Amino acid sequence: MAPVQFQQNFRSLWVCSLCKARFSTSSRSYQAFRKPNQRVPSQPTRTRFAPSPTGFLHLGSLRTALFNYLLAKRTGGSFLLRLEDTDKRRTVKTAEERLYRDLQWAGLEWDEGPEIGGPYGPYRQSERTALYREHAEKLLESGHAYRCFCSTERLHNLAKERSKLGLPTEYDRTCEGISTEESSERAAKGESFTIRLKVPAKYPDFTDLVYGKIGRGHNTPVHYKFGQAAYEDPVLLKSDGQPTYHLANVVDDHHMEITHVIRAAEWISSTPKHIALYDAFGWKPPLFAHVGLLEDETHQKLSKRNADIDITAYEKDGIFPEALLNFAALLGWSHNLKSDVMDLQELIKNFDLKFTKGNTVVAFGKLWFLQRAHAERYLRGGGKEYESMISQLSEVVKAQLSSEECSALLQPTEPWGPSDVWGIPEVSLKKPTDYRDLQTLVADVLHIDAKNYTNASRFFERNEYFFKPIRQTQRSYPATHTVPFRVDFQMLLYLRNNILFGEWTHDAIHERIEGILKEYKLDQETKDKKKLSDDDMKVVSKVFHTFLRWAITGGKPGPSIADIMEILGKRETFFRLEAAASANVKETTASLSETGLEVR
């Protein structure tokens, strides 16, 4: 876990637990600091993503990986994957395998790291412990570190006592005064010890690529009236010989020649320790960019309890990898482009180090907007993503339909059978052989409603009437009585009786509907000897379309009714108009008889 979480938007004053030296991280305090000259480095960068296999990849860690990946690719550099797996007690057995799979699913392939190797390996910290011990010894020799022989019990009691007094709980440097000879002798005899960094009197300043120059002030011990003194002196090497994050992180970044580190702002308070370690070794540190934490809409840090779920959950919910990456990239990175919709290659092309200061509120409505936008892109461009959408939706349709329903769905769309069923002699008695293909049908539906695609299951629910017959219990009679009631069914039945003639395309169907409205207008004006105004016809048109949608879709919203009828086909459209009339024949008989029409 991160050592310190900065307060929301960095607006408040941070108080050093050792020296109580106050420094402000408000936006005003940065105005005088030098801003980085380059948002895109001119030389190839080496970046890394270094997760711990103690859990699964989630939105925040995916964003960290993405930012480092984009910077490396934008500059023609290398993106490394490194596992910080020294905490065996907390390691989750399947986390490493899941990490690889999730990154690959998202499209973030690493140039060096586990599974593929590289010139700076090994890339698991558990395989580099000898290197960490060697460098810890070097710090002992140079006087920048010392052995601490204090027992766990003593350290616990020290912290407990200090806490009661309201004092910082850091170390009191009891073991720092032990001579080199005595320290080496006790270690040689097998006495348990840790190795601590002897922090400098003043932490070095550093320039963050997001927040500018940051300094911690003097880190001299704080003397209280109780005569107590406290020193931060973090542990570098634990008593079992395993490194802490501070040592392993610095040693690995140096030996792997990392040039830039992009990480969450919760690590900004640890960076002075890391810079001090670089100075102790005589190494040049990488450049740091700390990006704000992710928050929910109540400004609480995003967690598993409030939607910071692992990446596999997004995959199972049908989120496109590029939509998720697009969403993650916009959480703290700003750009001047006209559109937020970008695939991975566009993100690489446009990425720079222009990050927003402060924390970022995660609004998941934006994710669904991007999901729909990418769906439309895939349908326009085709390719493997388009084929995947077709396949997934086809599987959902087959899972939701019985074998009988599936068979009926794929029947030929042209009318056929005894002429008395249709009321006209021109219908062929022979059943056509052009059965429908499920994937073609699915593709047709996707093309007319792509702007509303979120995932296969929700898309099926929205467009269920394309695939399943409308049950009578689903019909809700539209309460529209702004014009004479006979308008509605008179026109529906007229459309039903004339639907089998002519072309069956969107434009032809639309013209047929408009033609019915024009005929109705002419008929009414002839009967009433009164001209219908444009406003009157707008009302008539609205009512007619309301009843037509009720008849065809059960009243559900969706694409244009002409698009729906074209995909359903003549045969299914006829039967739905027939069923709509039959469903209300009792309550509409009186009105229909006024028109002289027969209910079939």
Coordinates of C-alpha atoms in Angstrom, one line a residue:
M1 CA 0.0 0.0 0.0
A2 CA 1.1 3.6 -0.5
P3 CA 2.7 5.2 2.5
V4 CA 0.9 8.5 2.4
Q5 CA -2.2 9.6 0.6
F6 CA -2.1 13.3 -0.2
Q7 CA -5.2 15.3 0.6
Q8 CA -7.7 16.1 -2.0
N9 CA -6.4 18.3 -4.8
F10 CA -3.3 19.1 -2.8
R11 CA -5.0 22.2 -1.5
S12 CA -4.1 21.8 2.2
L13 CA -0.8 22.1 4.0
W14 CA 1.2 19.0 4.4
V15 CA 2.9 18.6 7.8
C16 CA 6.2 16.7 8.0
S17 CA 5.9 14.2 10.7
L18 CA 9.4 14.7 11.8
C19 CA 10.1 18.4 11.7
K20 CA 6.7 19.9 11.4
A21 CA 8.1 22.0 8.6
R22 CA 5.2 23.2 6.6
F23 CA 5.1 23.6 2.9
S24 CA 2.2 24.4 0.7
T25 CA 1.2 22.4 -2.3
S26 CA -1.5 24.8 -3.4
S27 CA -1.6 26.1 -7.0
R28 CA -0.3 29.5 -5.8
S29 CA 2.9 28.0 -4.4
Y30 CA 3.8 26.6 -7.8
Q31 CA 3.5 29.8 -9.8
A32 CA 7.0 30.8 -9.1
F33 CA 8.5 27.4 -9.9
R34 CA 10.1 26.6 -13.2
K35 CA 7.8 24.7 -15.5
P36 CA 9.3 21.8 -17.5
N37 CA 10.3 23.0 -21.0
Q38 CA 9.3 19.9 -22.8
R39 CA 6.1 18.0 -22.7
V40 CA 7.5 15.4 -25.1
P41 CA 11.1 14.3 -24.4
S42 CA 13.4 14.7 -27.5
Q43 CA 15.2 11.4 -26.8
P44 CA 13.8 7.9 -26.6
T45 CA 12.6 7.2 -23.0
R46 CA 12.7 4.0 -20.9
T47 CA 9.7 3.7 -18.7
R48 CA 8.4 0.9 -16.5
F49 CA 5.3 -0.5 -14.9
A50 CA 6.2 -2.3 -11.6
P51 CA 3.2 -3.9 -10.0
S52 CA 3.2 -6.2 -7.0
P53 CA 1.4 -9.5 -7.5
T54 CA -0.5 -9.0 -4.3
G55 CA -3.7 -8.3 -6.1
F56 CA -5.2 -7.9 -9.6
L57 CA -4.9 -5.1 -12.1
H58 CA -7.4 -2.4 -11.5
L59 CA -8.3 0.9 -13.2
G60 CA -5.7 3.0 -11.3
S61 CA -2.9 0.6 -12.0
L62 CA -3.9 0.3 -15.6
R63 CA -3.8 4.1 -16.0
T64 CA -0.2 4.0 -14.6
A65 CA 0.8 1.3 -17.0
L66 CA -0.8 3.2 -19.9
F67 CA 0.8 6.5 -19.2
N68 CA 4.3 4.9 -19.0
Y69 CA 3.5 2.8 -22.2
L70 CA 2.4 5.9 -24.1
L71 CA 5.4 8.0 -23.2
A72 CA 7.8 5.2 -24.3
K73 CA 6.0 4.6 -27.6
R74 CA 5.6 8.3 -28.4
T75 CA 9.4 8.8 -28.1
G76 CA 10.4 5.6 -29.8
G77 CA 11.7 4.2 -26.5
S78 CA 11.1 1.0 -24.4
F79 CA 8.3 0.0 -22.0
L80 CA 9.4 -2.4 -19.2
L81 CA 7.4 -4.7 -17.0
R82 CA 8.9 -5.5 -13.7
L83 CA 7.4 -7.6 -10.9
E84 CA 7.9 -6.4 -7.3
D85 CA 7.3 -9.8 -5.8
T86 CA 9.4 -9.8 -2.7
D87 CA 6.4 -9.8 -0.3
K88 CA 5.7 -13.6 -0.5
R89 CA 3.3 -13.5 2.4
R90 CA 0.8 -11.2 0.6
T91 CA 1.4 -12.6 -2.9
V92 CA -1.8 -13.9 -4.6
K93 CA -1.1 -17.2 -6.3
T94 CA -2.9 -16.3 -9.6
A95 CA -2.1 -12.6 -9.7
E96 CA 1.0 -12.8 -11.9
E97 CA -0.6 -14.9 -14.6
R98 CA -3.7 -12.6 -14.5
L99 CA -1.5 -9.5 -14.8
Y100 CA 0.1 -10.7 -18.0
R101 CA -3.3 -11.7 -19.5
D102 CA -5.0 -8.4 -18.5
L103 CA -2.2 -6.2 -20.0
Q104 CA -2.2 -8.2 -23.2
W105 CA -6.0 -8.0 -23.4
A106 CA -5.8 -4.3 -23.1
G107 CA -3.1 -4.2 -25.8
L108 CA -0.2 -3.0 -23.6
E109 CA 2.6 -5.3 -24.8
W110 CA 5.9 -4.8 -22.9
D111 CA 9.3 -4.6 -24.7
E112 CA 11.3 -6.1 -21.8
G113 CA 10.1 -8.1 -18.8
P114 CA 8.9 -11.5 -17.5
E115 CA 8.0 -14.1 -20.2
I116 CA 10.1 -12.3 -22.9
G117 CA 13.3 -11.3 -21.1
G118 CA 15.6 -8.4 -22.0
P119 CA 19.1 -7.1 -21.6
Y120 CA 18.5 -5.8 -18.0
G121 CA 16.9 -8.8 -16.5
P122 CA 15.9 -10.6 -14.5
Y123 CA 12.7 -8.7 -14.2
R124 CA 11.3 -10.2 -11.0
Q125 CA 12.7 -8.6 -7.8
S126 CA 12.7 -12.0 -6.1
E127 CA 15.4 -13.0 -8.5
R128 CA 17.5 -9.9 -7.8
T129 CA 18.0 -10.1 -4.0
A130 CA 21.8 -10.5 -4.2
L131 CA 22.0 -7.2 -6.1
Y132 CA 20.0 -5.4 -3.3
R133 CA 22.2 -6.9 -0.6
E134 CA 25.3 -5.8 -2.4
H135 CA 24.1 -2.2 -2.7
A136 CA 22.9 -2.2 0.9
E137 CA 26.5 -3.2 1.9
K138 CA 27.8 -0.3 -0.2
L139 CA 25.7 2.1 1.8
L140 CA 27.0 0.7 5.0
E141 CA 30.6 1.2 3.8
S142 CA 30.0 4.8 2.7
G143 CA 28.2 5.7 6.0
H144 CA 24.9 6.4 4.4
A145 CA 23.3 3.5 6.2
Y146 CA 23.6 1.5 9.4
R147 CA 22.5 -1.8 11.0
C148 CA 19.7 -1.7 13.4
F149 CA 19.6 -4.5 16.0
C150 CA 16.4 -3.3 17.7
S151 CA 13.9 -6.1 18.3
T152 CA 10.4 -5.9 16.9
E153 CA 9.2 -5.7 20.5
R154 CA 11.3 -2.6 21.3
L155 CA 10.2 -0.9 18.1
H156 CA 6.6 -1.6 18.9
N157 CA 6.9 -0.3 22.4
L158 CA 8.8 2.8 21.2
A159 CA 6.1 3.6 18.7
K160 CA 3.4 3.0 21.3
E161 CA 5.0 5.2 23.9
R162 CA 5.6 8.0 21.4
S163 CA 2.0 7.8 20.2
K164 CA 0.7 8.2 23.8
L165 CA 2.8 11.4 24.0
G166 CA 1.4 12.7 20.7
L167 CA 4.9 12.4 19.1
P168 CA 6.0 11.1 15.7
T169 CA 6.5 7.3 15.8
E170 CA 9.7 7.2 13.8
Y171 CA 13.0 5.7 14.9
D172 CA 15.2 7.2 17.6
R173 CA 18.6 6.2 16.1
T174 CA 19.6 4.0 19.0
C175 CA 21.7 1.8 16.8
E176 CA 23.2 4.5 14.7
G177 CA 25.9 5.1 17.3
I178 CA 27.2 1.5 17.3
S179 CA 30.7 1.4 15.9
T180 CA 31.4 -0.2 12.5
E181 CA 33.5 -2.9 14.2
E182 CA 30.8 -3.8 16.8
S183 CA 28.1 -3.8 14.2
S184 CA 30.0 -6.1 11.9
E185 CA 30.9 -8.4 14.8
R186 CA 27.3 -8.7 16.0
A187 CA 26.1 -9.4 12.4
A188 CA 28.8 -12.0 11.9
K189 CA 27.6 -13.8 15.1
G190 CA 24.1 -14.1 13.5
E191 CA 22.3 -11.4 15.5
S192 CA 19.2 -10.3 13.6
F193 CA 19.3 -6.8 12.1
T194 CA 17.8 -4.6 9.5
I195 CA 19.7 -1.9 7.5
R196 CA 18.4 1.6 7.7
L197 CA 19.1 4.7 5.5
K198 CA 20.7 7.5 7.5
V199 CA 18.6 10.4 6.1
P200 CA 20.6 13.5 5.3
A201 CA 20.2 16.7 7.4
K202 CA 18.2 18.1 4.5
Y203 CA 16.3 16.1 1.9
P204 CA 17.3 17.2 -1.6
D205 CA 14.8 19.2 -3.7
F206 CA 13.5 17.7 -6.9
T207 CA 11.4 19.0 -9.8
D208 CA 8.3 17.1 -10.5
L209 CA 7.1 17.2 -14.1
V210 CA 3.5 18.0 -13.0
Y211 CA 3.9 20.1 -9.8
G212 CA 7.3 21.8 -10.4
K213 CA 9.9 22.2 -7.7
I214 CA 9.2 20.3 -4.5
G215 CA 11.3 20.6 -1.3
R216 CA 10.9 19.1 2.1
G217 CA 13.0 21.6 4.1
H218 CA 15.5 20.6 6.8
N219 CA 15.1 17.1 8.2
T220 CA 17.0 17.6 11.4
P221 CA 15.7 15.8 14.5
V222 CA 12.9 17.4 16.4
H223 CA 13.5 17.9 20.1
Y224 CA 10.4 18.1 22.2
K225 CA 10.0 19.1 25.8
F226 CA 10.0 15.4 26.7
G227 CA 13.6 15.2 25.4
Q228 CA 12.5 12.9 22.6
A229 CA 14.1 13.0 19.1
A230 CA 12.8 11.2 16.0
Y231 CA 14.4 10.3 12.7
E232 CA 12.7 9.0 9.5
D233 CA 15.6 6.6 8.6
P234 CA 13.6 4.1 6.6
V235 CA 14.4 0.4 6.6
L236 CA 16.2 -0.6 3.3
L237 CA 16.9 -4.3 4.0
K238 CA 14.6 -6.3 6.2
S239 CA 15.9 -8.9 8.8
D240 CA 15.1 -11.7 6.3
G241 CA 17.4 -10.2 3.8
Q242 CA 14.6 -9.0 1.5
P243 CA 14.6 -5.4 0.3
T244 CA 11.9 -2.8 1.0
Y245 CA 10.3 -0.9 -1.8
H246 CA 12.6 2.1 -1.3
L247 CA 15.8 0.2 -2.0
A248 CA 14.6 -2.2 -4.7
N249 CA 12.8 0.5 -6.6
V250 CA 15.9 2.8 -6.7
V251 CA 18.4 0.0 -7.5
D252 CA 16.2 -1.4 -10.2
D253 CA 15.4 1.9 -11.9
H254 CA 19.1 2.7 -12.0
H255 CA 20.3 -0.6 -13.4
M256 CA 17.5 -0.8 -15.9
E257 CA 18.3 2.8 -17.0
I258 CA 14.8 4.1 -16.5
T259 CA 14.6 7.7 -17.6
H260 CA 11.0 8.7 -16.6
V261 CA 8.7 7.5 -13.8
I262 CA 5.0 8.3 -14.0
R263 CA 3.2 7.2 -10.9
A264 CA 0.3 8.2 -8.6
A265 CA 0.6 11.3 -6.4
E266 CA 0.4 9.1 -3.2
W267 CA 4.1 8.4 -3.9
I268 CA 5.2 12.0 -3.9
S269 CA 6.0 12.0 -0.2
S270 CA 8.4 9.1 -0.7
T271 CA 10.3 10.6 -3.5
P272 CA 12.6 12.7 -1.3
K273 CA 13.8 9.4 0.3
H274 CA 14.4 8.0 -3.2
I275 CA 16.3 11.1 -4.3
A276 CA 18.4 10.9 -1.2
L277 CA 19.2 7.2 -2.0
Y278 CA 20.3 8.2 -5.6
D279 CA 22.5 10.9 -4.0
A280 CA 24.0 8.3 -1.6
F281 CA 24.9 6.0 -4.5
G282 CA 26.1 8.9 -6.6
W283 CA 23.6 8.1 -9.3
K284 CA 21.4 10.5 -11.5
P285 CA 17.7 10.0 -10.7
P286 CA 15.1 9.6 -13.4
L287 CA 12.5 12.3 -14.0
F288 CA 9.3 12.0 -12.0
A289 CA 5.7 12.8 -12.9
H290 CA 3.1 12.3 -10.2
V291 CA -0.5 12.2 -11.4
G292 CA -3.5 12.8 -9.2
L293 CA -5.4 10.0 -7.4
L294 CA -8.7 8.7 -8.8
E295 CA -11.8 9.6 -6.8
D296 CA -15.4 8.8 -6.9
E297 CA -18.1 11.4 -7.3
T298 CA -18.0 12.0 -3.5
H299 CA -14.3 12.7 -3.7
Q300 CA -13.4 9.5 -1.9
K301 CA -10.4 7.6 -3.2
L302 CA -11.5 5.0 -5.7
S303 CA -11.5 1.5 -4.2
K304 CA -13.1 -1.9 -4.7
R305 CA -16.1 -0.7 -2.7
N306 CA -16.8 2.1 -5.1
A307 CA -16.1 0.7 -8.6
D308 CA -12.3 0.4 -8.7
I309 CA -12.8 -3.2 -9.8
D310 CA -10.2 -5.3 -11.5
I311 CA -9.8 -5.2 -15.3
T312 CA -11.3 -8.6 -15.9
A313 CA -14.6 -7.3 -14.7
Y314 CA -14.6 -4.7 -17.5
E315 CA -13.8 -7.4 -20.0
K316 CA -16.6 -9.6 -18.8
D317 CA -19.0 -6.6 -19.1
G318 CA -18.1 -6.4 -22.8
I319 CA -16.1 -3.2 -22.6
F320 CA -13.8 -2.8 -25.6
P321 CA -10.1 -2.7 -24.7
E322 CA -9.5 0.5 -26.6
A323 CA -12.6 2.1 -25.0
L324 CA -11.2 1.3 -21.6
L325 CA -7.7 2.6 -22.5
N326 CA -9.3 5.7 -24.0
F327 CA -11.2 6.3 -20.7
A328 CA -8.1 5.6 -18.5
A329 CA -6.0 8.1 -20.6
L330 CA -8.4 10.9 -20.0
L331 CA -8.2 10.4 -16.2
G332 CA -5.6 13.1 -15.5
W333 CA -4.2 13.7 -19.0
S334 CA -5.4 16.7 -20.9
H335 CA -5.2 17.5 -24.6
N336 CA -6.3 20.2 -27.1
L337 CA -7.9 17.9 -29.7
K338 CA -11.5 18.4 -30.8
S339 CA -12.6 14.9 -29.9
D340 CA -11.9 12.7 -26.8
V341 CA -12.4 9.5 -28.9
M342 CA -9.0 7.9 -29.7
D343 CA -7.7 4.4 -30.4
L344 CA -4.4 3.3 -29.0
Q345 CA -2.4 4.5 -32.0
E346 CA -4.0 7.9 -31.8
L347 CA -3.3 8.1 -28.0
I348 CA 0.4 7.3 -28.8
K349 CA 0.5 10.0 -31.5
N350 CA -1.0 12.7 -29.3
F351 CA 0.4 11.8 -25.8
D352 CA 2.5 14.3 -23.9
L353 CA 3.3 15.1 -20.3
K354 CA 0.5 17.6 -19.9
F355 CA -1.2 16.2 -16.8
T356 CA -3.8 18.0 -14.7
K357 CA -2.9 19.0 -11.1
G358 CA -4.9 17.5 -8.3
N359 CA -7.1 14.4 -8.1
T360 CA -9.4 13.2 -10.9
V361 CA -13.1 12.3 -10.4
V362 CA -14.0 9.1 -12.3
A363 CA -17.4 9.6 -14.1
F364 CA -18.3 6.2 -15.6
G365 CA -20.8 7.8 -17.9
K366 CA -17.8 8.9 -19.9
L367 CA -16.8 5.2 -20.3
W368 CA -20.1 4.3 -21.8
F369 CA -20.0 7.3 -24.1
L370 CA -16.6 6.1 -25.4
Q371 CA -17.8 2.6 -25.7
R372 CA -20.6 3.7 -28.0
A373 CA -18.2 5.9 -30.0
H374 CA -15.8 3.0 -30.5
A375 CA -18.7 0.7 -31.5
E376 CA -19.6 3.1 -34.3
R377 CA -16.0 3.3 -35.4
Y378 CA -15.7 -0.5 -35.6
L379 CA -18.9 -0.8 -37.6
R380 CA -17.7 1.8 -40.0
G381 CA -14.2 0.3 -40.3
G382 CA -14.8 -3.4 -40.1
G383 CA -11.9 -5.6 -39.0
K384 CA -11.5 -8.0 -36.1
E385 CA -13.3 -5.8 -33.6
Y386 CA -16.3 -5.6 -35.8
E387 CA -16.3 -9.4 -36.3
S388 CA -16.0 -9.8 -32.5
M389 CA -19.1 -7.6 -31.9
I390 CA -21.1 -9.7 -34.4
S391 CA -20.0 -12.9 -32.8
Q392 CA -20.7 -11.8 -29.2
L393 CA -24.2 -10.5 -30.1
S394 CA -25.0 -13.7 -32.1
E395 CA -24.1 -15.8 -29.1
V396 CA -26.4 -13.7 -26.8
V397 CA -29.2 -14.1 -29.3
K398 CA -28.9 -17.9 -29.4
A399 CA -28.7 -18.1 -25.6
Q400 CA -31.9 -16.0 -25.3
L401 CA -34.0 -17.8 -27.9
S402 CA -35.5 -21.3 -27.9
S403 CA -34.7 -23.5 -30.8
E404 CA -38.2 -22.9 -32.2
E405 CA -37.8 -19.1 -31.8
C406 CA -34.4 -19.3 -33.5
S407 CA -35.9 -21.3 -36.4
A408 CA -38.8 -18.8 -36.8
L409 CA -36.4 -15.9 -36.7
L410 CA -34.4 -17.1 -39.7
Q411 CA -37.4 -17.8 -41.9
P412 CA -37.4 -16.1 -45.4
T413 CA -38.6 -12.6 -45.2
E414 CA -40.9 -12.7 -48.3
P415 CA -44.6 -13.7 -47.7
W416 CA -45.6 -17.2 -48.9
G417 CA -48.4 -19.7 -48.3
P418 CA -52.1 -19.9 -49.0
S419 CA -53.5 -16.7 -50.5
D420 CA -56.3 -16.4 -48.1
V421 CA -53.8 -15.9 -45.3
W422 CA -52.7 -12.8 -47.0
G423 CA -55.8 -11.7 -48.7
I424 CA -54.2 -11.4 -52.1
P425 CA -53.6 -14.0 -54.9
E426 CA -50.1 -12.9 -55.9
V427 CA -48.4 -14.6 -52.9
S428 CA -46.4 -17.7 -53.8
L429 CA -47.5 -21.0 -52.4
K430 CA -44.0 -22.3 -52.4
K431 CA -41.8 -21.5 -49.5
P432 CA -38.7 -19.4 -50.5
T433 CA -35.3 -21.0 -50.0
D434 CA -33.4 -17.8 -49.0
Y435 CA -33.3 -18.5 -45.2
R436 CA -31.8 -15.7 -43.2
D437 CA -28.3 -15.9 -41.6
L438 CA -28.1 -15.0 -37.9
Q439 CA -24.9 -13.1 -38.2
T440 CA -26.1 -11.1 -41.1
L441 CA -29.3 -10.2 -39.2
V442 CA -27.3 -9.2 -36.2
A443 CA -25.0 -7.0 -38.4
D444 CA -28.0 -5.3 -39.9
V445 CA -29.4 -4.4 -36.4
L446 CA -26.0 -3.2 -35.2
H447 CA -25.6 -0.9 -38.2
I448 CA -28.8 1.0 -37.6
D449 CA -28.4 1.3 -33.8
A450 CA -24.6 1.3 -33.2
K451 CA -24.8 4.7 -31.4
N452 CA -26.6 2.9 -28.5
Y453 CA -24.2 -0.1 -28.3
T454 CA -22.8 -0.6 -24.8
N455 CA -22.4 -4.4 -24.7
A456 CA -23.9 -7.4 -26.3
S457 CA -26.4 -8.2 -23.5
R458 CA -27.7 -4.7 -23.1
F459 CA -27.9 -4.2 -26.9
F460 CA -30.0 -7.4 -27.1
E461 CA -32.3 -6.1 -24.4
R462 CA -32.8 -2.8 -26.1
N463 CA -33.4 -4.4 -29.5
E464 CA -35.1 -7.6 -28.4
Y465 CA -38.1 -7.0 -30.7
F466 CA -35.9 -7.8 -33.7
F467 CA -35.2 -11.3 -32.5
K468 CA -38.3 -12.4 -30.6
P469 CA -42.0 -12.1 -31.3
I470 CA -43.9 -9.5 -29.3
R471 CA -46.1 -11.2 -26.8
Q472 CA -49.5 -9.7 -26.3
T473 CA -48.7 -9.1 -22.6
Q474 CA -45.9 -6.8 -23.8
R475 CA -48.3 -4.6 -25.7
S476 CA -49.3 -1.4 -23.9
Y477 CA -52.0 0.3 -25.8
P478 CA -50.8 3.9 -26.5
A479 CA -52.9 6.5 -24.8
T480 CA -53.1 9.0 -27.7
H481 CA -56.5 10.5 -28.4
T482 CA -55.6 14.0 -29.6
V483 CA -57.3 13.2 -33.0
P484 CA -60.3 11.0 -33.9
F485 CA -59.6 7.4 -32.8
R486 CA -60.3 6.0 -36.2
V487 CA -57.2 7.6 -37.6
D488 CA -54.9 5.1 -35.8
F489 CA -56.3 1.7 -36.9
Q490 CA -57.7 2.9 -40.2
M491 CA -54.2 3.8 -41.3
L492 CA -52.5 0.7 -39.7
L493 CA -54.8 -1.6 -41.5
Y494 CA -54.4 0.3 -44.8
L495 CA -50.7 -0.2 -44.4
R496 CA -51.1 -3.9 -43.6
N497 CA -53.3 -4.4 -46.7
N498 CA -50.8 -2.7 -49.0
I499 CA -47.5 -3.8 -47.4
L500 CA -46.9 -6.7 -49.8
F501 CA -46.5 -4.6 -52.9
G502 CA -43.4 -2.8 -54.2
E503 CA -39.8 -2.5 -53.0
W504 CA -38.9 -3.3 -49.5
T505 CA -36.1 -0.8 -48.6
H506 CA -35.9 2.0 -46.0
D507 CA -36.6 4.7 -48.6
A508 CA -39.5 2.8 -50.2
I509 CA -41.1 2.1 -46.8
H510 CA -40.7 5.7 -45.7
E511 CA -42.3 6.9 -48.9
R512 CA -45.2 4.4 -48.4
I513 CA -45.8 5.7 -44.9
E514 CA -45.7 9.3 -46.1
G515 CA -48.0 8.3 -48.9
I516 CA -50.6 7.0 -46.4
L517 CA -50.5 10.2 -44.5
K518 CA -51.0 12.2 -47.7
E519 CA -54.0 10.0 -48.7
Y520 CA -55.4 10.3 -45.3
K521 CA -55.2 14.1 -45.6
L522 CA -56.9 14.1 -48.9
D523 CA -59.6 11.7 -47.8
Q524 CA -60.4 13.8 -44.6
E525 CA -60.5 17.1 -46.5
T526 CA -62.8 15.5 -49.1
K527 CA -65.2 14.2 -46.4
D528 CA -65.1 17.2 -44.1
K529 CA -64.9 19.8 -46.9
K530 CA -62.3 21.5 -44.7
K531 CA -58.5 21.8 -45.3
L532 CA -56.3 20.2 -42.6
S533 CA -53.5 22.6 -41.5
D534 CA -49.9 21.7 -41.3
D535 CA -50.2 21.6 -37.5
D536 CA -53.2 19.2 -37.8
M537 CA -51.1 16.9 -39.9
K538 CA -48.2 17.0 -37.5
V539 CA -50.5 15.7 -34.8
V540 CA -51.9 13.1 -37.2
S541 CA -48.4 12.0 -38.2
K542 CA -47.3 11.8 -34.5
V543 CA -50.3 9.7 -33.6
F544 CA -49.8 7.4 -36.6
H545 CA -46.1 6.8 -35.9
T546 CA -46.9 6.2 -32.2
F547 CA -49.4 3.5 -33.1
L548 CA -47.1 2.1 -35.8
R549 CA -44.3 1.7 -33.3
W550 CA -46.7 0.2 -30.9
A551 CA -47.7 -2.4 -33.5
I552 CA -44.2 -3.2 -34.7
T553 CA -42.0 -3.0 -31.5
G554 CA -44.5 -3.1 -28.7
G555 CA -43.9 0.6 -28.2
K556 CA -40.2 0.3 -27.4
P557 CA -37.9 3.1 -28.5
G558 CA -35.2 2.5 -31.1
P559 CA -34.1 3.2 -34.7
S560 CA -36.5 4.7 -37.2
I561 CA -39.6 2.6 -37.9
A562 CA -38.7 2.3 -41.6
D563 CA -35.3 0.8 -40.6
I564 CA -37.0 -1.6 -38.3
M565 CA -39.6 -2.7 -40.8
E566 CA -36.9 -3.2 -43.5
I567 CA -34.9 -5.6 -41.3
L568 CA -38.0 -7.5 -40.1
G569 CA -39.1 -8.1 -43.6
K570 CA -42.5 -8.0 -45.3
R571 CA -43.7 -11.3 -43.8
E572 CA -42.9 -10.5 -40.1
T573 CA -44.2 -6.9 -40.5
F574 CA -47.5 -8.1 -41.9
F575 CA -48.0 -10.5 -39.0
R576 CA -47.2 -7.8 -36.4
L577 CA -49.6 -5.4 -37.9
E578 CA -52.2 -8.2 -38.0
A579 CA -51.5 -9.1 -34.4
A580 CA -51.8 -5.4 -33.3
A581 CA -55.2 -5.1 -34.9
S582 CA -56.4 -8.4 -33.4
A583 CA -55.1 -7.5 -29.9
N584 CA -57.5 -4.6 -29.7
V585 CA -60.3 -5.8 -32.0
K586 CA -62.9 -5.7 -29.2
E587 CA -62.3 -2.2 -28.1
T588 CA -61.8 -0.9 -31.6
T589 CA -64.6 -2.5 -33.4
A590 CA -66.9 0.5 -33.2
S591 CA -64.3 2.8 -34.4
L592 CA -63.2 0.6 -37.3
S593 CA -66.8 0.0 -38.4
E594 CA -67.0 3.8 -39.0
T595 CA -64.3 3.5 -41.6
G596 CA -65.8 0.6 -43.5
L597 CA -62.6 -1.5 -43.1
E598 CA -62.7 -5.1 -42.3
V599 CA -60.5 -6.5 -39.5
R600 CA -58.6 -9.6 -40.9

